[in-house]
Amino acid sequence: MKSFGHPIPYNPQVSRTFNVQTTTGPARRGQLATPHGTIETPVFMPVGTLATVKGIPQDLLEEIGPEIILSNTYHLFLRPGVETVRKLGGLHGFMAWPRAILTDSGGFQVFSLSDLRKVKEEGVTFRSHLDGSSHFLSPESSMAAQIGLGADIIMAFDECTEHPADARRTRESMELTLRWAARCKKYFEEHKREVPWKAGGAAASSQSPEKSATGDWQLKADSRWPTADSRQLLFGIIQGGMNLALRKESAERTIEIGFPGYAIGGLSVGEPRDLTREVVEATLQHLPVDKPRYLMGVGTPEEIVEYAAMGIDMMDCVLPTRAARHGLLFTSEGRISIKQARYAQDEAPLDPKCPCRVCQRYSRAYLRHLYAANEVLAQVLNTVHNLSFYLDTMRTVRQSISLGDTPRFPHTAER
Amino acid sequence: MKSFGHPIPYNPQVSRTFNVQTTTGPARRGQLATPHGTIETPVFMPVGTLATVKGIPQDLLEEIGPEIILSNTYHLFLRPGVETVRKLGGLHGFMAWPRAILTDSGGFQVFSLSDLRKVKEEGVTFRSHLDGSSHFLSPESSMAAQIGLGADIIMAFDECTEHPADARRTRESMELTLRWAARCKKYFEEHKREVPWKAGGAAASSQSPEKSATGDWQLKADSRWPTADSRQLLFGIIQGGMNLALRKESAERTIEIGFPGYAIGGLSVGEPRDLTREVVEATLQHLPVDKPRYLMGVGTPEEIVEYAAMGIDMMDCVLPTRAARHGLLFTSEGRISIKQARYAQDEAPLDPKCPCRVCQRYSRAYLRHLYAANEVLAQVLNTVHNLSFYLDTMRTVRQSISLGDTPRFPHTAER
């Protein structure tokens, strides 16, 4: 779609929580209100699987700047268990993170990590990847878990259709996801008042600061705290495999159930990137413009710009954090594999255009040394940089849309 | 020795670099001037073996507060190699650490880590613990390495006498260390102008900030930079095993060679703690009052207080950092093994009396979760706390001496 070089005023179909400010072609610049702060969209959400963005202390993470992070229900369900997190005031209190959090439903990881899973109408029986112990997750128990974890945005329990899958299998899987979505919504509506930070938030003011698990000493760095009437947002997930007709049907029937936001699931499961793009573009056409659209599990720095340009509002991916742990660093000059001997005496900063703490202080030679010596600081510093790069990229995207420009990857082509 | 409840004015026998301000009994409160800042003594030096205090970014380390850290020549000699560090401006430029650094000689680690070492008059042939490759260290090559690494304080290459050792073996080892000390001093005097930060410091002002390896972008957080005439300090090491007469002789003959500071080596090698204390006390009597006294490789929080009270000015130990990695945390209420299930839902801070970032923000339950889940953040946060605890302990010790009180461990007895 063509951009006309100035912001196209958007007819704001304001939902309770989401507001599209400006559009440039299909790209949208918006705000999503959550109980723990308002998120500027398009947004990239760093992954903090086990209630920690691996290696990064929360104060440093606040400085890097994400307004929302993602945690994984499957992992937290197994360790430390939902009840422990709930007792500590939900994820916010537990990990002392005052900003917004999104949890996935556990569905995707049951399918990708656990052994011997059995999918029935009722739910999924699976064995833990940690110790082989047997567990059960259903729409209801996933909702109960996500209410107990207390993230700001929670996801319907879906079946992620494998790729490739034939038309019949894809339809059956989609139908199951739709039935589960309705059960998720029903359970959520009946239990949404049980979120721990609602109780914690209310209780906090009547308790002494020292005794409040979710209150003063843990969260004094930030006063974002939900009001008594604030609620989690439950998002629906569109499935339908690579079949565009089924994607359309899945979108329409999920919207019929009705959610404050919609995710596109079942992509990045091994299909070629062109196909991903095609499915995303086709699915987006069937999603309401006044609700946030979340593309799960993408992508590279170039891809997150591209999807934002297509009209996606939210994305998450392990790539910046996982790549950092493997010494793969994203820079304005392309990707750098810091383990290479060519950097052993390179006194330049990792990315001369990057304002992050790592690029401001350390040389490539030092980062290469830390990685080669298997030092933990390598993971810490590499993660700081990669997350800074992703968040800076998204900041540029938002600026472009605000200025009426089509979002473009702001750096030179990948090496 | 009795304290009289007020500071005893000390007759300051001011050496060029060390100044004793106040004494309380044998305990001394002083300042040690180094090319990268003045160190308040008694001081505890955190260990940063491979040019990193494991898991802690340098800006966070600056905030925790050490004025000096220790790095290991043996490890850096093997990886990344002295030449790489030298080219990057010495350790200060390489690791972007603007404050003081001390390197050990490599002697202790050749004896404790490497295989198949052969000690001859000339030096030690040994095999790397990393890859079995063969290397040679001598007084001269240890000096060359430590000049290339460019720490502020460097150590004579000694033989650490094993324990137990008979009188003859202990004397032979001590004599070898004395001959090596004289060779170290000779080599150092001839080559001390080759320190990389001297050249770097001089060159920095005539280069553009971007091009300076040791200059602006790496070190702009702090302007501590050596003047053109500042020099490394080479300390001698007293050996003599557990034999008090040999300790006396080693002290006297090392002082005869003449160094700006003296270390007590060869302790904490498996002997009972009472014996360590006895040898330290006896050796201290033979060390000049106007030079800093460094007890190598100690100790627990209680021990560092005790040795400071005996008149030791400098100490280092891997204990706070290594224990942190094993989930052993030092607190004002005693030691805590954070892996224990009893902390799984404990919402209290690790140490309610500790002002560190970890105790101000996180619960024991969260720290226990991170440790149990083998998360890297466990190591980072545990290390922040343990180092903070050690440095706070030493701060209290210095305050006590300044006030004329005998340093005492300020907390309840160990559990």
PDB file of N, CA and C in Angstrom, chain A residues 130-217:
ATOM      1  N   LEU A 130      11.298 -31.877  31.922  1.00  0.00           N
ATOM      2  CA  LEU A 130      12.302 -31.798  32.988  1.00  0.00           C
ATOM      3  C   LEU A 130      12.521 -33.136  33.660  1.00  0.00           C
ATOM      4  N   ASP A 131      11.405 -33.780  34.053  1.00  0.00           N
ATOM      5  CA  ASP A 131      11.557 -34.999  34.852  1.00  0.00           C
ATOM      6  C   ASP A 131      10.611 -36.118  34.420  1.00  0.00           C
ATOM      7  N   GLY A 132       9.903 -35.930  33.315  1.00  0.00           N
ATOM      8  CA  GLY A 132       9.036 -36.990  32.826  1.00  0.00           C
ATOM      9  C   GLY A 132       7.728 -37.137  33.590  1.00  0.00           C
ATOM     10  N   SER A 133       7.516 -36.280  34.580  1.00  0.00           N
ATOM     11  CA  SER A 133       6.268 -36.374  35.352  1.00  0.00           C
ATOM     12  C   SER A 133       5.078 -36.029  34.466  1.00  0.00           C
ATOM     13  N   SER A 134       3.917 -36.599  34.795  1.00  0.00           N
ATOM     14  CA  SER A 134       2.741 -36.463  33.966  1.00  0.00           C
ATOM     15  C   SER A 134       1.892 -35.272  34.406  1.00  0.00           C
ATOM     16  N   HIS A 135       1.397 -34.509  33.439  1.00  0.00           N
ATOM     17  CA  HIS A 135       0.584 -33.333  33.731  1.00  0.00           C
ATOM     18  C   HIS A 135      -0.557 -33.225  32.742  1.00  0.00           C
ATOM     19  N   PHE A 136      -1.513 -32.365  33.080  1.00  0.00           N
ATOM     20  CA  PHE A 136      -2.673 -32.179  32.235  1.00  0.00           C
ATOM     21  C   PHE A 136      -2.950 -30.687  32.092  1.00  0.00           C
ATOM     22  N   LEU A 137      -3.133 -30.244  30.861  1.00  0.00           N
ATOM     23  CA  LEU A 137      -3.541 -28.859  30.632  1.00  0.00           C
ATOM     24  C   LEU A 137      -4.780 -28.853  29.750  1.00  0.00           C
ATOM     25  N   SER A 138      -5.733 -28.033  30.125  1.00  0.00           N
ATOM     26  CA  SER A 138      -6.968 -27.891  29.367  1.00  0.00           C
ATOM     27  C   SER A 138      -7.250 -26.403  29.239  1.00  0.00           C
ATOM     28  N   PRO A 139      -8.242 -26.032  28.459  1.00  0.00           N
ATOM     29  CA  PRO A 139      -8.612 -24.615  28.416  1.00  0.00           C
ATOM     30  C   PRO A 139      -8.828 -24.065  29.820  1.00  0.00           C
ATOM     31  N   GLU A 140      -9.541 -24.811  30.652  1.00  0.00           N
ATOM     32  CA  GLU A 140      -9.836 -24.317  31.993  1.00  0.00           C
ATOM     33  C   GLU A 140      -8.587 -24.228  32.857  1.00  0.00           C
ATOM     34  N   SER A 141      -7.738 -25.291  32.828  1.00  0.00           N
ATOM     35  CA  SER A 141      -6.566 -25.248  33.717  1.00  0.00           C
ATOM     36  C   SER A 141      -5.529 -24.258  33.204  1.00  0.00           C
ATOM     37  N   SER A 142      -5.480 -24.039  31.895  1.00  0.00           N
ATOM     38  CA  SER A 142      -4.576 -23.001  31.378  1.00  0.00           C
ATOM     39  C   SER A 142      -5.041 -21.624  31.834  1.00  0.00           C
ATOM     40  N   MET A 143      -6.369 -21.404  31.802  1.00  0.00           N
ATOM     41  CA  MET A 143      -6.905 -20.122  32.292  1.00  0.00           C
ATOM     42  C   MET A 143      -6.609 -19.961  33.778  1.00  0.00           C
ATOM     43  N   ALA A 144      -6.861 -21.040  34.547  1.00  0.00           N
ATOM     44  CA  ALA A 144      -6.613 -20.978  35.988  1.00  0.00           C
ATOM     45  C   ALA A 144      -5.143 -20.643  36.246  1.00  0.00           C
ATOM     46  N   ALA A 145      -4.262 -21.295  35.469  1.00  0.00           N
ATOM     47  CA  ALA A 145      -2.823 -21.032  35.632  1.00  0.00           C
ATOM     48  C   ALA A 145      -2.499 -19.579  35.290  1.00  0.00           C
ATOM     49  N   GLN A 146      -3.040 -19.106  34.183  1.00  0.00           N
ATOM     50  CA  GLN A 146      -2.698 -17.744  33.752  1.00  0.00           C
ATOM     51  C   GLN A 146      -3.342 -16.677  34.638  1.00  0.00           C
ATOM     52  N   ILE A 147      -4.469 -17.004  35.232  1.00  0.00           N
ATOM     53  CA  ILE A 147      -5.057 -16.075  36.211  1.00  0.00           C
ATOM     54  C   ILE A 147      -4.175 -16.059  37.464  1.00  0.00           C
ATOM     55  N   GLY A 148      -3.721 -17.239  37.874  1.00  0.00           N
ATOM     56  CA  GLY A 148      -2.834 -17.324  39.038  1.00  0.00           C
ATOM     57  C   GLY A 148      -1.510 -16.622  38.811  1.00  0.00           C
ATOM     58  N   LEU A 149      -0.953 -16.737  37.610  1.00  0.00           N
ATOM     59  CA  LEU A 149       0.302 -16.049  37.279  1.00  0.00           C
ATOM     60  C   LEU A 149       0.082 -14.542  37.188  1.00  0.00           C
ATOM     61  N   GLY A 150      -1.130 -14.158  36.785  1.00  0.00           N
ATOM     62  CA  GLY A 150      -1.506 -12.748  36.861  1.00  0.00           C
ATOM     63  C   GLY A 150      -0.860 -11.828  35.845  1.00  0.00           C
ATOM     64  N   ALA A 151      -0.550 -12.340  34.648  1.00  0.00           N
ATOM     65  CA  ALA A 151      -0.045 -11.448  33.604  1.00  0.00           C
ATOM     66  C   ALA A 151      -1.145 -10.481  33.185  1.00  0.00           C
ATOM     67  N   ASP A 152      -0.746  -9.397  32.528  1.00  0.00           N
ATOM     68  CA  ASP A 152      -1.725  -8.400  32.080  1.00  0.00           C
ATOM     69  C   ASP A 152      -2.507  -8.897  30.877  1.00  0.00           C
ATOM     70  N   ILE A 153      -1.817  -9.607  29.992  1.00  0.00           N
ATOM     71  CA  ILE A 153      -2.453 -10.177  28.810  1.00  0.00           C
ATOM     72  C   ILE A 153      -2.243 -11.678  28.868  1.00  0.00           C
ATOM     73  N   ILE A 154      -3.313 -12.440  28.711  1.00  0.00           N
ATOM     74  CA  ILE A 154      -3.201 -13.887  28.731  1.00  0.00           C
ATOM     75  C   ILE A 154      -3.801 -14.441  27.437  1.00  0.00           C
ATOM     76  N   MET A 155      -3.434 -15.669  27.105  1.00  0.00           N
ATOM     77  CA  MET A 155      -3.771 -16.210  25.790  1.00  0.00           C
ATOM     78  C   MET A 155      -4.672 -17.442  25.919  1.00  0.00           C
ATOM     79  N   ALA A 156      -5.597 -17.555  24.968  1.00  0.00           N
ATOM     80  CA  ALA A 156      -6.452 -18.738  24.927  1.00  0.00           C
ATOM     81  C   ALA A 156      -5.600 -19.985  24.687  1.00  0.00           C
ATOM     82  N   PHE A 157      -6.044 -21.109  25.247  1.00  0.00           N
ATOM     83  CA  PHE A 157      -5.346 -22.385  25.081  1.00  0.00           C
ATOM     84  C   PHE A 157      -5.723 -22.965  23.722  1.00  0.00           C
ATOM     85  N   ASP A 158      -4.731 -23.110  22.863  1.00  0.00           N
ATOM     86  CA  ASP A 158      -5.001 -23.543  21.494  1.00  0.00           C
ATOM     87  C   ASP A 158      -4.190 -24.773  21.143  1.00  0.00           C
ATOM     88  N   GLU A 159      -4.560 -25.405  20.049  1.00  0.00           N
ATOM     89  CA  GLU A 159      -3.689 -26.432  19.489  1.00  0.00           C
ATOM     90  C   GLU A 159      -2.938 -25.819  18.317  1.00  0.00           C
ATOM     91  N   CYS A 160      -1.610 -25.836  18.416  1.00  0.00           N
ATOM     92  CA  CYS A 160      -0.786 -25.321  17.323  1.00  0.00           C
ATOM     93  C   CYS A 160      -0.688 -26.416  16.264  1.00  0.00           C
ATOM     94  N   THR A 161      -1.309 -26.175  15.111  1.00  0.00           N
ATOM     95  CA  THR A 161      -1.319 -27.197  14.057  1.00  0.00           C
ATOM     96  C   THR A 161       0.090 -27.366  13.493  1.00  0.00           C
ATOM     97  N   GLU A 162       0.511 -28.620  13.388  1.00  0.00           N
ATOM     98  CA  GLU A 162       1.857 -28.886  12.873  1.00  0.00           C
ATOM     99  C   GLU A 162       1.922 -28.576  11.378  1.00  0.00           C
ATOM    100  N   HIS A 163       3.148 -28.395  10.870  1.00  0.00           N
ATOM    101  CA  HIS A 163       3.317 -28.140   9.435  1.00  0.00           C
ATOM    102  C   HIS A 163       4.276 -29.151   8.868  1.00  0.00           C
ATOM    103  N   PRO A 164       3.961 -29.823   7.754  1.00  0.00           N
ATOM    104  CA  PRO A 164       2.716 -29.676   6.990  1.00  0.00           C
ATOM    105  C   PRO A 164       1.570 -30.491   7.616  1.00  0.00           C
ATOM    106  N   ALA A 165       0.349 -30.068   7.312  1.00  0.00           N
ATOM    107  CA  ALA A 165      -0.845 -30.815   7.734  1.00  0.00           C
ATOM    108  C   ALA A 165      -1.857 -30.740   6.594  1.00  0.00           C
ATOM    109  N   ASP A 166      -2.575 -31.845   6.356  1.00  0.00           N
ATOM    110  CA  ASP A 166      -3.537 -31.818   5.251  1.00  0.00           C
ATOM    111  C   ASP A 166      -4.787 -31.042   5.659  1.00  0.00           C
ATOM    112  N   ALA A 167      -5.675 -30.812   4.707  1.00  0.00           N
ATOM    113  CA  ALA A 167      -6.832 -29.942   4.922  1.00  0.00           C
ATOM    114  C   ALA A 167      -7.725 -30.469   6.048  1.00  0.00           C
ATOM    115  N   ARG A 168      -7.925 -31.804   6.055  1.00  0.00           N
ATOM    116  CA  ARG A 168      -8.808 -32.376   7.071  1.00  0.00           C
ATOM    117  C   ARG A 168      -8.228 -32.208   8.471  1.00  0.00           C
ATOM    118  N   ARG A 169      -6.959 -32.526   8.598  1.00  0.00           N
ATOM    119  CA  ARG A 169      -6.280 -32.388   9.900  1.00  0.00           C
ATOM    120  C   ARG A 169      -6.278 -30.915  10.339  1.00  0.00           C
ATOM    121  N   THR A 170      -6.015 -30.005   9.405  1.00  0.00           N
ATOM    122  CA  THR A 170      -5.959 -28.585   9.735  1.00  0.00           C
ATOM    123  C   THR A 170      -7.325 -28.100  10.226  1.00  0.00           C
ATOM    124  N   ARG A 171      -8.404 -28.570   9.517  1.00  0.00           N
ATOM    125  CA  ARG A 171      -9.753 -28.166   9.954  1.00  0.00           C
ATOM    126  C   ARG A 171     -10.082 -28.719  11.337  1.00  0.00           C
ATOM    127  N   GLU A 172      -9.787 -30.001  11.548  1.00  0.00           N
ATOM    128  CA  GLU A 172     -10.075 -30.601  12.859  1.00  0.00           C
ATOM    129  C   GLU A 172      -9.358 -29.859  13.983  1.00  0.00           C
ATOM    130  N   SER A 173      -8.109 -29.533  13.711  1.00  0.00           N
ATOM    131  CA  SER A 173      -7.307 -28.825  14.715  1.00  0.00           C
ATOM    132  C   SER A 173      -7.877 -27.430  14.970  1.00  0.00           C
ATOM    133  N   MET A 174      -8.283 -26.766  13.881  1.00  0.00           N
ATOM    134  CA  MET A 174      -8.865 -25.432  14.019  1.00  0.00           C
ATOM    135  C   MET A 174     -10.177 -25.473  14.799  1.00  0.00           C
ATOM    136  N   GLU A 175     -10.997 -26.480  14.495  1.00  0.00           N
ATOM    137  CA  GLU A 175     -12.284 -26.617  15.198  1.00  0.00           C
ATOM    138  C   GLU A 175     -12.048 -26.840  16.702  1.00  0.00           C
ATOM    139  N   LEU A 176     -11.050 -27.676  17.003  1.00  0.00           N
ATOM    140  CA  LEU A 176     -10.730 -27.920  18.417  1.00  0.00           C
ATOM    141  C   LEU A 176     -10.316 -26.619  19.092  1.00  0.00           C
ATOM    142  N   THR A 177      -9.451 -25.865  18.441  1.00  0.00           N
ATOM    143  CA  THR A 177      -9.003 -24.578  18.987  1.00  0.00           C
ATOM    144  C   THR A 177     -10.195 -23.647  19.214  1.00  0.00           C
ATOM    145  N   LEU A 178     -11.165 -23.675  18.288  1.00  0.00           N
ATOM    146  CA  LEU A 178     -12.350 -22.811  18.451  1.00  0.00           C
ATOM    147  C   LEU A 178     -13.191 -23.235  19.655  1.00  0.00           C
ATOM    148  N   ARG A 179     -13.397 -24.556  19.810  1.00  0.00           N
ATOM    149  CA  ARG A 179     -14.164 -25.018  20.972  1.00  0.00           C
ATOM    150  C   ARG A 179     -13.433 -24.664  22.266  1.00  0.00           C
ATOM    151  N   TRP A 180     -12.083 -24.833  22.231  1.00  0.00           N
ATOM    152  CA  TRP A 180     -11.290 -24.497  23.409  1.00  0.00           C
ATOM    153  C   TRP A 180     -11.341 -22.988  23.702  1.00  0.00           C
ATOM    154  N   ALA A 181     -11.365 -22.193  22.636  1.00  0.00           N
ATOM    155  CA  ALA A 181     -11.411 -20.729  22.827  1.00  0.00           C
ATOM    156  C   ALA A 181     -12.681 -20.336  23.583  1.00  0.00           C
ATOM    157  N   ALA A 182     -13.801 -20.951  23.209  1.00  0.00           N
ATOM    158  CA  ALA A 182     -15.064 -20.637  23.891  1.00  0.00           C
ATOM    159  C   ALA A 182     -15.005 -21.066  25.361  1.00  0.00           C
ATOM    160  N   ARG A 183     -14.421 -22.252  25.602  1.00  0.00           N
ATOM    161  CA  ARG A 183     -14.276 -22.712  26.992  1.00  0.00           C
ATOM    162  C   ARG A 183     -13.354 -21.788  27.785  1.00  0.00           C
ATOM    163  N   CYS A 184     -12.276 -21.313  27.121  1.00  0.00           N
ATOM    164  CA  CYS A 184     -11.357 -20.371  27.786  1.00  0.00           C
ATOM    165  C   CYS A 184     -12.101 -19.113  28.216  1.00  0.00           C
ATOM    166  N   LYS A 185     -12.884 -18.568  27.274  1.00  0.00           N
ATOM    167  CA  LYS A 185     -13.580 -17.320  27.583  1.00  0.00           C
ATOM    168  C   LYS A 185     -14.575 -17.518  28.736  1.00  0.00           C
ATOM    169  N   LYS A 186     -15.289 -18.646  28.677  1.00  0.00           N
ATOM    170  CA  LYS A 186     -16.265 -18.927  29.728  1.00  0.00           C
ATOM    171  C   LYS A 186     -15.585 -19.005  31.099  1.00  0.00           C
ATOM    172  N   TYR A 187     -14.508 -19.795  31.168  1.00  0.00           N
ATOM    173  CA  TYR A 187     -13.808 -19.945  32.448  1.00  0.00           C
ATOM    174  C   TYR A 187     -13.265 -18.601  32.920  1.00  0.00           C
ATOM    175  N   PHE A 188     -12.677 -17.859  31.983  1.00  0.00           N
ATOM    176  CA  PHE A 188     -12.072 -16.565  32.330  1.00  0.00           C
ATOM    177  C   PHE A 188     -13.111 -15.607  32.901  1.00  0.00           C
ATOM    178  N   GLU A 189     -14.275 -15.545  32.232  1.00  0.00           N
ATOM    179  CA  GLU A 189     -15.316 -14.623  32.700  1.00  0.00           C
ATOM    180  C   GLU A 189     -15.780 -14.975  34.111  1.00  0.00           C
ATOM    181  N   GLU A 190     -15.790 -16.271  34.418  1.00  0.00           N
ATOM    182  CA  GLU A 190     -16.240 -16.709  35.738  1.00  0.00           C
ATOM    183  C   GLU A 190     -15.182 -16.515  36.830  1.00  0.00           C
ATOM    184  N   HIS A 191     -13.910 -16.419  36.409  1.00  0.00           N
ATOM    185  CA  HIS A 191     -12.833 -16.437  37.410  1.00  0.00           C
ATOM    186  C   HIS A 191     -11.901 -15.234  37.358  1.00  0.00           C
ATOM    187  N   LYS A 192     -12.193 -14.259  36.499  1.00  0.00           N
ATOM    188  CA  LYS A 192     -11.211 -13.195  36.278  1.00  0.00           C
ATOM    189  C   LYS A 192     -10.975 -12.326  37.511  1.00  0.00           C
ATOM    190  N   ARG A 193     -11.900 -12.407  38.475  1.00  0.00           N
ATOM    191  CA  ARG A 193     -11.682 -11.619  39.694  1.00  0.00           C
ATOM    192  C   ARG A 193     -10.643 -12.238  40.627  1.00  0.00           C
ATOM    193  N   GLU A 194     -10.153 -13.424  40.283  1.00  0.00           N
ATOM    194  CA  GLU A 194      -9.224 -14.126  41.185  1.00  0.00           C
ATOM    195  C   GLU A 194      -7.758 -13.783  40.924  1.00  0.00           C
ATOM    196  N   VAL A 195      -7.520 -12.828  40.060  1.00  0.00           N
ATOM    197  CA  VAL A 195      -6.149 -12.466  39.713  1.00  0.00           C
ATOM    198  C   VAL A 195      -5.420 -11.949  40.962  1.00  0.00           C
ATOM    199  N   PRO A 196      -4.193 -12.424  41.212  1.00  0.00           N
ATOM    200  CA  PRO A 196      -3.556 -12.125  42.505  1.00  0.00           C
ATOM    201  C   PRO A 196      -3.235 -10.652  42.710  1.00  0.00           C
ATOM    202  N   TRP A 197      -2.941  -9.921  41.633  1.00  0.00           N
ATOM    203  CA  TRP A 197      -2.602  -8.510  41.875  1.00  0.00           C
ATOM    204  C   TRP A 197      -3.819  -7.663  42.149  1.00  0.00           C
ATOM    205  N   LYS A 198      -4.997  -8.184  41.806  1.00  0.00           N
ATOM    206  CA  LYS A 198      -6.176  -7.441  42.200  1.00  0.00           C
ATOM    207  C   LYS A 198      -6.279  -7.472  43.722  1.00  0.00           C
ATOM    208  N   ALA A 199      -6.252  -8.685  44.265  1.00  0.00           N
ATOM    209  CA  ALA A 199      -6.247  -8.822  45.721  1.00  0.00           C
ATOM    210  C   ALA A 199      -5.032  -8.122  46.317  1.00  0.00           C
ATOM    211  N   GLY A 200      -3.851  -8.379  45.727  1.00  0.00           N
ATOM    212  CA  GLY A 200      -2.621  -7.771  46.238  1.00  0.00           C
ATOM    213  C   GLY A 200      -2.678  -6.266  46.208  1.00  0.00           C
ATOM    214  N   GLY A 201      -3.165  -5.721  45.088  1.00  0.00           N
ATOM    215  CA  GLY A 201      -3.242  -4.267  44.961  1.00  0.00           C
ATOM    216  C   GLY A 201      -4.160  -3.667  46.001  1.00  0.00           C
ATOM    217  N   ALA A 202      -5.297  -4.315  46.202  1.00  0.00           N
ATOM    218  CA  ALA A 202      -6.240  -3.823  47.201  1.00  0.00           C
ATOM    219  C   ALA A 202      -5.669  -3.979  48.598  1.00  0.00           C
ATOM    220  N   ALA A 203      -5.039  -5.141  48.824  1.00  0.00           N
ATOM    221  CA  ALA A 203      -4.509  -5.419  50.159  1.00  0.00           C
ATOM    222  C   ALA A 203      -3.313  -4.538  50.484  1.00  0.00           C
ATOM    223  N   ALA A 204      -2.565  -4.192  49.449  1.00  0.00           N
ATOM    224  CA  ALA A 204      -1.296  -3.484  49.663  1.00  0.00           C
ATOM    225  C   ALA A 204      -1.483  -2.215  50.483  1.00  0.00           C
ATOM    226  N   SER A 205      -2.551  -1.495  50.214  1.00  0.00           N
ATOM    227  CA  SER A 205      -2.708  -0.208  50.883  1.00  0.00           C
ATOM    228  C   SER A 205      -3.081  -0.374  52.353  1.00  0.00           C
ATOM    229  N   SER A 206      -3.640  -1.527  52.711  1.00  0.00           N
ATOM    230  CA  SER A 206      -4.033  -1.718  54.102  1.00  0.00           C
ATOM    231  C   SER A 206      -2.969  -2.481  54.888  1.00  0.00           C
ATOM    232  N   GLN A 207      -1.883  -2.835  54.223  1.00  0.00           N
ATOM    233  CA  GLN A 207      -0.809  -3.544  54.921  1.00  0.00           C
ATOM    234  C   GLN A 207       0.384  -2.613  55.091  1.00  0.00           C
ATOM    235  N   SER A 208       1.249  -2.968  56.024  1.00  0.00           N
ATOM    236  CA  SER A 208       2.483  -2.202  56.152  1.00  0.00           C
ATOM    237  C   SER A 208       3.357  -2.519  54.944  1.00  0.00           C
ATOM    238  N   PRO A 209       4.146  -1.536  54.503  1.00  0.00           N
ATOM    239  CA  PRO A 209       4.975  -1.745  53.317  1.00  0.00           C
ATOM    240  C   PRO A 209       5.836  -3.004  53.419  1.00  0.00           C
ATOM    241  N   GLU A 210       6.367  -3.268  54.617  1.00  0.00           N
ATOM    242  CA  GLU A 210       7.271  -4.407  54.758  1.00  0.00           C
ATOM    243  C   GLU A 210       6.550  -5.731  54.516  1.00  0.00           C
ATOM    244  N   LYS A 211       5.286  -5.769  54.885  1.00  0.00           N
ATOM    245  CA  LYS A 211       4.583  -7.047  54.820  1.00  0.00           C
ATOM    246  C   LYS A 211       3.941  -7.308  53.467  1.00  0.00           C
ATOM    247  N   SER A 212       3.895  -6.301  52.636  1.00  0.00           N
ATOM    248  CA  SER A 212       3.224  -6.481  51.359  1.00  0.00           C
ATOM    249  C   SER A 212       4.119  -7.197  50.369  1.00  0.00           C
ATOM    250  N   ALA A 213       3.645  -8.366  49.958  1.00  0.00           N
ATOM    251  CA  ALA A 213       4.462  -9.160  49.029  1.00  0.00           C
ATOM    252  C   ALA A 213       4.602  -8.461  47.690  1.00  0.00           C
ATOM    253  N   THR A 214       3.636  -7.674  47.344  1.00  0.00           N
ATOM    254  CA  THR A 214       3.617  -7.089  46.010  1.00  0.00           C
ATOM    255  C   THR A 214       3.792  -5.585  46.078  1.00  0.00           C
ATOM    256  N   GLY A 215       4.079  -5.118  47.267  1.00  0.00           N
ATOM    257  CA  GLY A 215       4.027  -3.673  47.483  1.00  0.00           C
ATOM    258  C   GLY A 215       5.376  -2.999  47.491  1.00  0.00           C
ATOM    259  N   ASP A 216       5.579  -2.200  48.492  1.00  0.00           N
ATOM    260  CA  ASP A 216       6.617  -1.188  48.480  1.00  0.00           C
ATOM    261  C   ASP A 216       8.032  -1.637  48.180  1.00  0.00           C
ATOM    262  N   TRP A 217       8.566  -2.530  48.998  1.00  0.00           N
ATOM    263  CA  TRP A 217       9.995  -2.753  48.854  1.00  0.00           C
ATOM    264  C   TRP A 217      10.333  -3.413  47.538  1.00  0.00           C
TER     265      TRP A 217
END
